[in-house]
Amino acid sequence: LMERLDSLEVGDTLVLAGSIPASMPDSIYSDILARLEGKGVVSIVDATKDLLLNVLKYRPFLIKPNHHELGEIFGVDLERREDVVPYAEKLQEQGAQNVLVSMGGKGAVLLDAEGSVHMLPVPKGTLVNAVGSGDSMVAGFLAGWTEKKDYEHAFRMGISAGSASAFSELLATKEEILGLYETLQ
């Protein structure tokens, strides 16, 4: 794995997501980012507690905790979109460039690297299967950012992809994602 990661170069994107096996050290994500430091690789981290906190010093482009994970880090309950803002700001102060907080049926919040706060409720739809919706949100954000280098567009694409997957039996199609994108106010 490390040899493969060594082949990454300027402009490549690395997404580190999910839990790790018990056989791996808790420092694995930060070890990977330390190894890539200075290479110009865009890093995105979607992980919990220490896996997430340990990477902040490497200034990841995007981190994506959900509101429960964010609350666990700071020992608080976060129920409204407005509630997550000061805690997401603290993660930016610690090094995250952009903080995307998913909130399930309550929508999402993005604090971007330019200092803007974006908030939207979840689009209308019927929850079918939430498995993979957080990963889909990250993928949608990344696709939107790659397409236009615009945070508002990336945020809307993230919400659309995550929601469309939650409203689908399997992962959402491009058409389902773009259909939801058009409904966002």
PDB file of C-alpha atoms in Angstrom:
ATOM      1  CA  LEU A   1       0.000   0.000   0.000  1.00  0.00           C
ATOM      2  CA  MET A   2       2.702   2.483   0.951  1.00  0.00           C
ATOM      3  CA  GLU A   3       4.628   1.835  -2.265  1.00  0.00           C
ATOM      4  CA  ARG A   4       1.429   2.452  -4.226  1.00  0.00           C
ATOM      5  CA  LEU A   5       0.821   5.691  -2.311  1.00  0.00           C
ATOM      6  CA  ASP A   6       4.368   6.805  -3.121  1.00  0.00           C
ATOM      7  CA  SER A   7       3.343   6.949  -6.787  1.00  0.00           C
ATOM      8  CA  LEU A   8       0.813   9.733  -6.100  1.00  0.00           C
ATOM      9  CA  GLU A   9       1.827  13.149  -7.390  1.00  0.00           C
ATOM     10  CA  VAL A  10       0.714  16.758  -7.708  1.00  0.00           C
ATOM     11  CA  GLY A  11      -2.964  16.974  -8.585  1.00  0.00           C
ATOM     12  CA  ASP A  12      -3.860  13.441  -7.488  1.00  0.00           C
ATOM     13  CA  THR A  13      -6.607  13.014  -4.900  1.00  0.00           C
ATOM     14  CA  LEU A  14      -6.575  10.540  -2.022  1.00  0.00           C
ATOM     15  CA  VAL A  15      -9.709   9.730  -0.034  1.00  0.00           C
ATOM     16  CA  LEU A  16      -9.174   8.064   3.341  1.00  0.00           C
ATOM     17  CA  ALA A  17     -12.533   6.867   4.600  1.00  0.00           C
ATOM     18  CA  GLY A  18     -14.024   4.627   7.205  1.00  0.00           C
ATOM     19  CA  SER A  19     -12.835   2.607  10.121  1.00  0.00           C
ATOM     20  CA  ILE A  20      -9.650   0.581  10.110  1.00  0.00           C
ATOM     21  CA  PRO A  21      -9.003  -3.039  11.084  1.00  0.00           C
ATOM     22  CA  ALA A  22      -7.898  -3.628  14.679  1.00  0.00           C
ATOM     23  CA  SER A  23      -4.568  -4.906  13.332  1.00  0.00           C
ATOM     24  CA  MET A  24      -3.665  -1.453  11.990  1.00  0.00           C
ATOM     25  CA  PRO A  25      -2.326   1.376  14.161  1.00  0.00           C
ATOM     26  CA  ASP A  26      -4.652   4.295  14.990  1.00  0.00           C
ATOM     27  CA  SER A  27      -2.062   6.515  13.354  1.00  0.00           C
ATOM     28  CA  ILE A  28      -2.409   4.940   9.880  1.00  0.00           C
ATOM     29  CA  TYR A  29      -4.244   7.879   8.270  1.00  0.00           C
ATOM     30  CA  SER A  30      -1.840  10.443   9.728  1.00  0.00           C
ATOM     31  CA  ASP A  31       1.118   8.211   8.779  1.00  0.00           C
ATOM     32  CA  ILE A  32      -0.139   8.169   5.187  1.00  0.00           C
ATOM     33  CA  LEU A  33      -0.583  11.949   5.060  1.00  0.00           C
ATOM     34  CA  ALA A  34       2.843  12.483   6.636  1.00  0.00           C
ATOM     35  CA  ARG A  35       4.327  10.311   3.898  1.00  0.00           C
ATOM     36  CA  LEU A  36       2.584  12.402   1.214  1.00  0.00           C
ATOM     37  CA  GLU A  37       3.304  15.790   2.793  1.00  0.00           C
ATOM     38  CA  GLY A  38       4.676  18.294   0.290  1.00  0.00           C
ATOM     39  CA  LYS A  39       3.764  16.192  -2.771  1.00  0.00           C
ATOM     40  CA  GLY A  40       0.712  18.296  -3.730  1.00  0.00           C
ATOM     41  CA  VAL A  41      -1.761  15.445  -3.234  1.00  0.00           C
ATOM     42  CA  VAL A  42      -5.296  16.562  -2.352  1.00  0.00           C
ATOM     43  CA  SER A  43      -6.460  14.663   0.743  1.00  0.00           C
ATOM     44  CA  ILE A  44      -9.980  13.979   1.948  1.00  0.00           C
ATOM     45  CA  VAL A  45     -10.616  12.253   5.265  1.00  0.00           C
ATOM     46  CA  ASP A  46     -13.922  10.762   6.400  1.00  0.00           C
ATOM     47  CA  ALA A  47     -13.178   9.076   9.719  1.00  0.00           C
ATOM     48  CA  THR A  48     -13.996   9.237  13.399  1.00  0.00           C
ATOM     49  CA  LYS A  49     -12.351  10.740  16.473  1.00  0.00           C
ATOM     50  CA  ASP A  50      -8.576  10.126  16.619  1.00  0.00           C
ATOM     51  CA  LEU A  51      -8.301   8.940  13.009  1.00  0.00           C
ATOM     52  CA  LEU A  52      -9.732  12.322  12.031  1.00  0.00           C
ATOM     53  CA  LEU A  53      -8.073  14.524  14.644  1.00  0.00           C
ATOM     54  CA  ASN A  54      -4.597  13.113  13.974  1.00  0.00           C
ATOM     55  CA  VAL A  55      -4.649  14.214  10.304  1.00  0.00           C
ATOM     56  CA  LEU A  56      -5.553  17.860  10.904  1.00  0.00           C
ATOM     57  CA  LYS A  57      -1.911  18.969  11.159  1.00  0.00           C
ATOM     58  CA  TYR A  58      -1.483  17.887   7.498  1.00  0.00           C
ATOM     59  CA  ARG A  59      -4.171  20.358   6.380  1.00  0.00           C
ATOM     60  CA  PRO A  60      -6.492  17.968   4.552  1.00  0.00           C
ATOM     61  CA  PHE A  61      -8.506  19.604   1.776  1.00  0.00           C
ATOM     62  CA  LEU A  62     -11.757  18.178   3.168  1.00  0.00           C
ATOM     63  CA  ILE A  63     -12.895  16.329   6.261  1.00  0.00           C
ATOM     64  CA  LYS A  64     -16.425  14.944   6.591  1.00  0.00           C
ATOM     65  CA  PRO A  65     -17.579  14.065  10.076  1.00  0.00           C
ATOM     66  CA  ASN A  66     -21.269  13.561  10.683  1.00  0.00           C
ATOM     67  CA  HIS A  67     -22.907  15.613  13.425  1.00  0.00           C
ATOM     68  CA  HIS A  68     -22.732  12.725  15.917  1.00  0.00           C
ATOM     69  CA  GLU A  69     -18.996  12.265  15.308  1.00  0.00           C
ATOM     70  CA  LEU A  70     -18.405  16.018  15.574  1.00  0.00           C
ATOM     71  CA  GLY A  71     -20.374  16.120  18.825  1.00  0.00           C
ATOM     72  CA  GLU A  72     -18.398  13.168  20.193  1.00  0.00           C
ATOM     73  CA  ILE A  73     -15.104  14.974  19.519  1.00  0.00           C
ATOM     74  CA  PHE A  74     -16.215  17.974  21.580  1.00  0.00           C
ATOM     75  CA  GLY A  75     -18.510  16.254  24.089  1.00  0.00           C
ATOM     76  CA  VAL A  76     -21.694  18.015  22.945  1.00  0.00           C
ATOM     77  CA  ASP A  77     -25.027  17.163  21.290  1.00  0.00           C
ATOM     78  CA  LEU A  78     -25.477  18.860  17.928  1.00  0.00           C
ATOM     79  CA  GLU A  79     -29.051  18.821  16.679  1.00  0.00           C
ATOM     80  CA  ARG A  80     -29.447  21.889  14.453  1.00  0.00           C
ATOM     81  CA  ARG A  81     -27.348  22.908  11.464  1.00  0.00           C
ATOM     82  CA  GLU A  82     -26.443  26.160  13.231  1.00  0.00           C
ATOM     83  CA  ASP A  83     -25.108  24.205  16.213  1.00  0.00           C
ATOM     84  CA  VAL A  84     -22.314  22.553  14.221  1.00  0.00           C
ATOM     85  CA  VAL A  85     -20.740  25.780  12.941  1.00  0.00           C
ATOM     86  CA  PRO A  86     -18.555  26.721  15.955  1.00  0.00           C
ATOM     87  CA  TYR A  87     -17.265  23.149  16.253  1.00  0.00           C
ATOM     88  CA  ALA A  88     -16.522  22.865  12.546  1.00  0.00           C
ATOM     89  CA  GLU A  89     -14.651  26.178  12.885  1.00  0.00           C
ATOM     90  CA  LYS A  90     -12.509  24.623  15.622  1.00  0.00           C
ATOM     91  CA  LEU A  91     -11.534  21.821  13.226  1.00  0.00           C
ATOM     92  CA  GLN A  92     -10.587  24.439  10.636  1.00  0.00           C
ATOM     93  CA  GLU A  93      -8.465  26.205  13.262  1.00  0.00           C
ATOM     94  CA  GLN A  94      -6.697  22.879  13.841  1.00  0.00           C
ATOM     95  CA  GLY A  95      -5.905  22.505  10.132  1.00  0.00           C
ATOM     96  CA  ALA A  96      -8.849  21.276   8.059  1.00  0.00           C
ATOM     97  CA  GLN A  97      -9.333  23.466   4.994  1.00  0.00           C
ATOM     98  CA  ASN A  98     -12.983  22.527   4.429  1.00  0.00           C
ATOM     99  CA  VAL A  99     -15.340  20.832   6.886  1.00  0.00           C
ATOM    100  CA  LEU A 100     -18.439  19.103   5.513  1.00  0.00           C
ATOM    101  CA  VAL A 101     -20.800  17.923   8.263  1.00  0.00           C
ATOM    102  CA  SER A 102     -23.543  15.502   7.283  1.00  0.00           C
ATOM    103  CA  MET A 103     -26.628  15.485   9.489  1.00  0.00           C
ATOM    104  CA  GLY A 104     -28.787  12.712   8.046  1.00  0.00           C
ATOM    105  CA  GLY A 105     -32.376  13.880   7.656  1.00  0.00           C
ATOM    106  CA  LYS A 106     -31.437  17.338   8.957  1.00  0.00           C
ATOM    107  CA  GLY A 107     -29.277  18.226   5.953  1.00  0.00           C
ATOM    108  CA  ALA A 108     -25.655  19.307   5.930  1.00  0.00           C
ATOM    109  CA  VAL A 109     -23.267  22.161   6.638  1.00  0.00           C
ATOM    110  CA  LEU A 110     -20.064  23.146   4.850  1.00  0.00           C
ATOM    111  CA  LEU A 111     -17.491  25.562   6.212  1.00  0.00           C
ATOM    112  CA  ASP A 112     -15.254  26.310   3.258  1.00  0.00           C
ATOM    113  CA  ALA A 113     -11.659  27.461   3.010  1.00  0.00           C
ATOM    114  CA  GLU A 114     -12.786  30.934   1.919  1.00  0.00           C
ATOM    115  CA  GLY A 115     -14.626  31.526   5.207  1.00  0.00           C
ATOM    116  CA  SER A 116     -18.176  30.923   3.980  1.00  0.00           C
ATOM    117  CA  VAL A 117     -20.783  28.780   5.713  1.00  0.00           C
ATOM    118  CA  HIS A 118     -23.195  26.798   3.535  1.00  0.00           C
ATOM    119  CA  MET A 119     -26.300  25.115   5.007  1.00  0.00           C
ATOM    120  CA  LEU A 120     -29.077  23.162   3.356  1.00  0.00           C
ATOM    121  CA  PRO A 121     -31.833  20.832   4.516  1.00  0.00           C
ATOM    122  CA  VAL A 122     -31.995  17.374   2.985  1.00  0.00           C
ATOM    123  CA  PRO A 123     -33.951  17.302  -0.299  1.00  0.00           C
ATOM    124  CA  LYS A 124     -37.415  15.765  -0.292  1.00  0.00           C
ATOM    125  CA  GLY A 125     -37.454  12.021  -0.779  1.00  0.00           C
ATOM    126  CA  THR A 126     -38.087   8.699   0.904  1.00  0.00           C
ATOM    127  CA  LEU A 127     -35.276   7.057   2.826  1.00  0.00           C
ATOM    128  CA  VAL A 128     -34.708   3.587   1.379  1.00  0.00           C
ATOM    129  CA  ASN A 129     -31.163   2.700   2.421  1.00  0.00           C
ATOM    130  CA  ALA A 130     -28.716   5.092   4.101  1.00  0.00           C
ATOM    131  CA  VAL A 131     -25.742   2.726   3.730  1.00  0.00           C
ATOM    132  CA  GLY A 132     -23.128   4.458   1.606  1.00  0.00           C
ATOM    133  CA  SER A 133     -24.832   7.843   1.617  1.00  0.00           C
ATOM    134  CA  GLY A 134     -21.941   9.502   3.492  1.00  0.00           C
ATOM    135  CA  ASP A 135     -19.430   8.072   1.033  1.00  0.00           C
ATOM    136  CA  SER A 136     -21.679   9.229  -1.803  1.00  0.00           C
ATOM    137  CA  MET A 137     -21.732  12.713  -0.274  1.00  0.00           C
ATOM    138  CA  VAL A 138     -17.932  12.824  -0.332  1.00  0.00           C
ATOM    139  CA  ALA A 139     -17.891  11.560  -3.928  1.00  0.00           C
ATOM    140  CA  GLY A 140     -20.487  14.130  -4.985  1.00  0.00           C
ATOM    141  CA  PHE A 141     -18.580  16.951  -3.309  1.00  0.00           C
ATOM    142  CA  LEU A 142     -15.364  15.860  -4.971  1.00  0.00           C
ATOM    143  CA  ALA A 143     -17.063  15.566  -8.372  1.00  0.00           C
ATOM    144  CA  GLY A 144     -18.620  19.024  -7.989  1.00  0.00           C
ATOM    145  CA  TRP A 145     -15.329  20.573  -6.874  1.00  0.00           C
ATOM    146  CA  THR A 146     -13.413  18.933  -9.714  1.00  0.00           C
ATOM    147  CA  GLU A 147     -15.999  20.135 -12.206  1.00  0.00           C
ATOM    148  CA  LYS A 148     -16.208  23.831 -11.266  1.00  0.00           C
ATOM    149  CA  LYS A 149     -13.810  24.618  -8.356  1.00  0.00           C
ATOM    150  CA  ASP A 150     -16.825  26.246  -6.690  1.00  0.00           C
ATOM    151  CA  TYR A 151     -17.720  25.417  -3.083  1.00  0.00           C
ATOM    152  CA  GLU A 152     -21.456  26.068  -3.381  1.00  0.00           C
ATOM    153  CA  HIS A 153     -21.680  23.768  -6.418  1.00  0.00           C
ATOM    154  CA  ALA A 154     -19.548  21.102  -4.703  1.00  0.00           C
ATOM    155  CA  PHE A 155     -21.711  21.316  -1.561  1.00  0.00           C
ATOM    156  CA  ARG A 156     -24.922  20.929  -3.557  1.00  0.00           C
ATOM    157  CA  MET A 157     -23.469  18.018  -5.522  1.00  0.00           C
ATOM    158  CA  GLY A 158     -22.450  16.371  -2.234  1.00  0.00           C
ATOM    159  CA  ILE A 159     -25.919  16.723  -0.737  1.00  0.00           C
ATOM    160  CA  SER A 160     -27.524  15.545  -3.975  1.00  0.00           C
ATOM    161  CA  ALA A 161     -25.316  12.461  -4.286  1.00  0.00           C
ATOM    162  CA  GLY A 162     -25.649  11.504  -0.610  1.00  0.00           C
ATOM    163  CA  SER A 163     -29.420  11.999  -0.599  1.00  0.00           C
ATOM    164  CA  ALA A 164     -29.983  10.278  -3.941  1.00  0.00           C
ATOM    165  CA  SER A 165     -28.110   7.226  -2.642  1.00  0.00           C
ATOM    166  CA  ALA A 166     -30.172   7.239   0.569  1.00  0.00           C
ATOM    167  CA  PHE A 167     -33.334   7.370  -1.560  1.00  0.00           C
ATOM    168  CA  SER A 168     -32.199   4.425  -3.737  1.00  0.00           C
ATOM    169  CA  GLU A 169     -31.961   0.689  -3.184  1.00  0.00           C
ATOM    170  CA  LEU A 170     -28.347   0.787  -4.390  1.00  0.00           C
ATOM    171  CA  LEU A 171     -26.047   3.686  -5.221  1.00  0.00           C
ATOM    172  CA  ALA A 172     -27.758   6.507  -7.050  1.00  0.00           C
ATOM    173  CA  THR A 173     -27.488   7.117 -10.776  1.00  0.00           C
ATOM    174  CA  LYS A 174     -26.153  10.313 -12.306  1.00  0.00           C
ATOM    175  CA  GLU A 175     -29.687  11.179 -13.413  1.00  0.00           C
ATOM    176  CA  GLU A 176     -31.060  10.765  -9.859  1.00  0.00           C
ATOM    177  CA  ILE A 177     -28.281  12.936  -8.449  1.00  0.00           C
ATOM    178  CA  LEU A 178     -28.743  15.703 -11.014  1.00  0.00           C
ATOM    179  CA  GLY A 179     -32.525  15.543 -10.539  1.00  0.00           C
ATOM    180  CA  LEU A 180     -32.126  16.230  -6.816  1.00  0.00           C
ATOM    181  CA  TYR A 181     -29.519  18.925  -7.507  1.00  0.00           C
ATOM    182  CA  GLU A 182     -32.154  20.855  -9.482  1.00  0.00           C
ATOM    183  CA  THR A 183     -34.553  20.813  -6.497  1.00  0.00           C
ATOM    184  CA  LEU A 184     -32.123  22.413  -4.027  1.00  0.00           C
ATOM    185  CA  GLN A 185     -32.925  26.020  -3.154  1.00  0.00           C
TER     186      GLN A 185
END
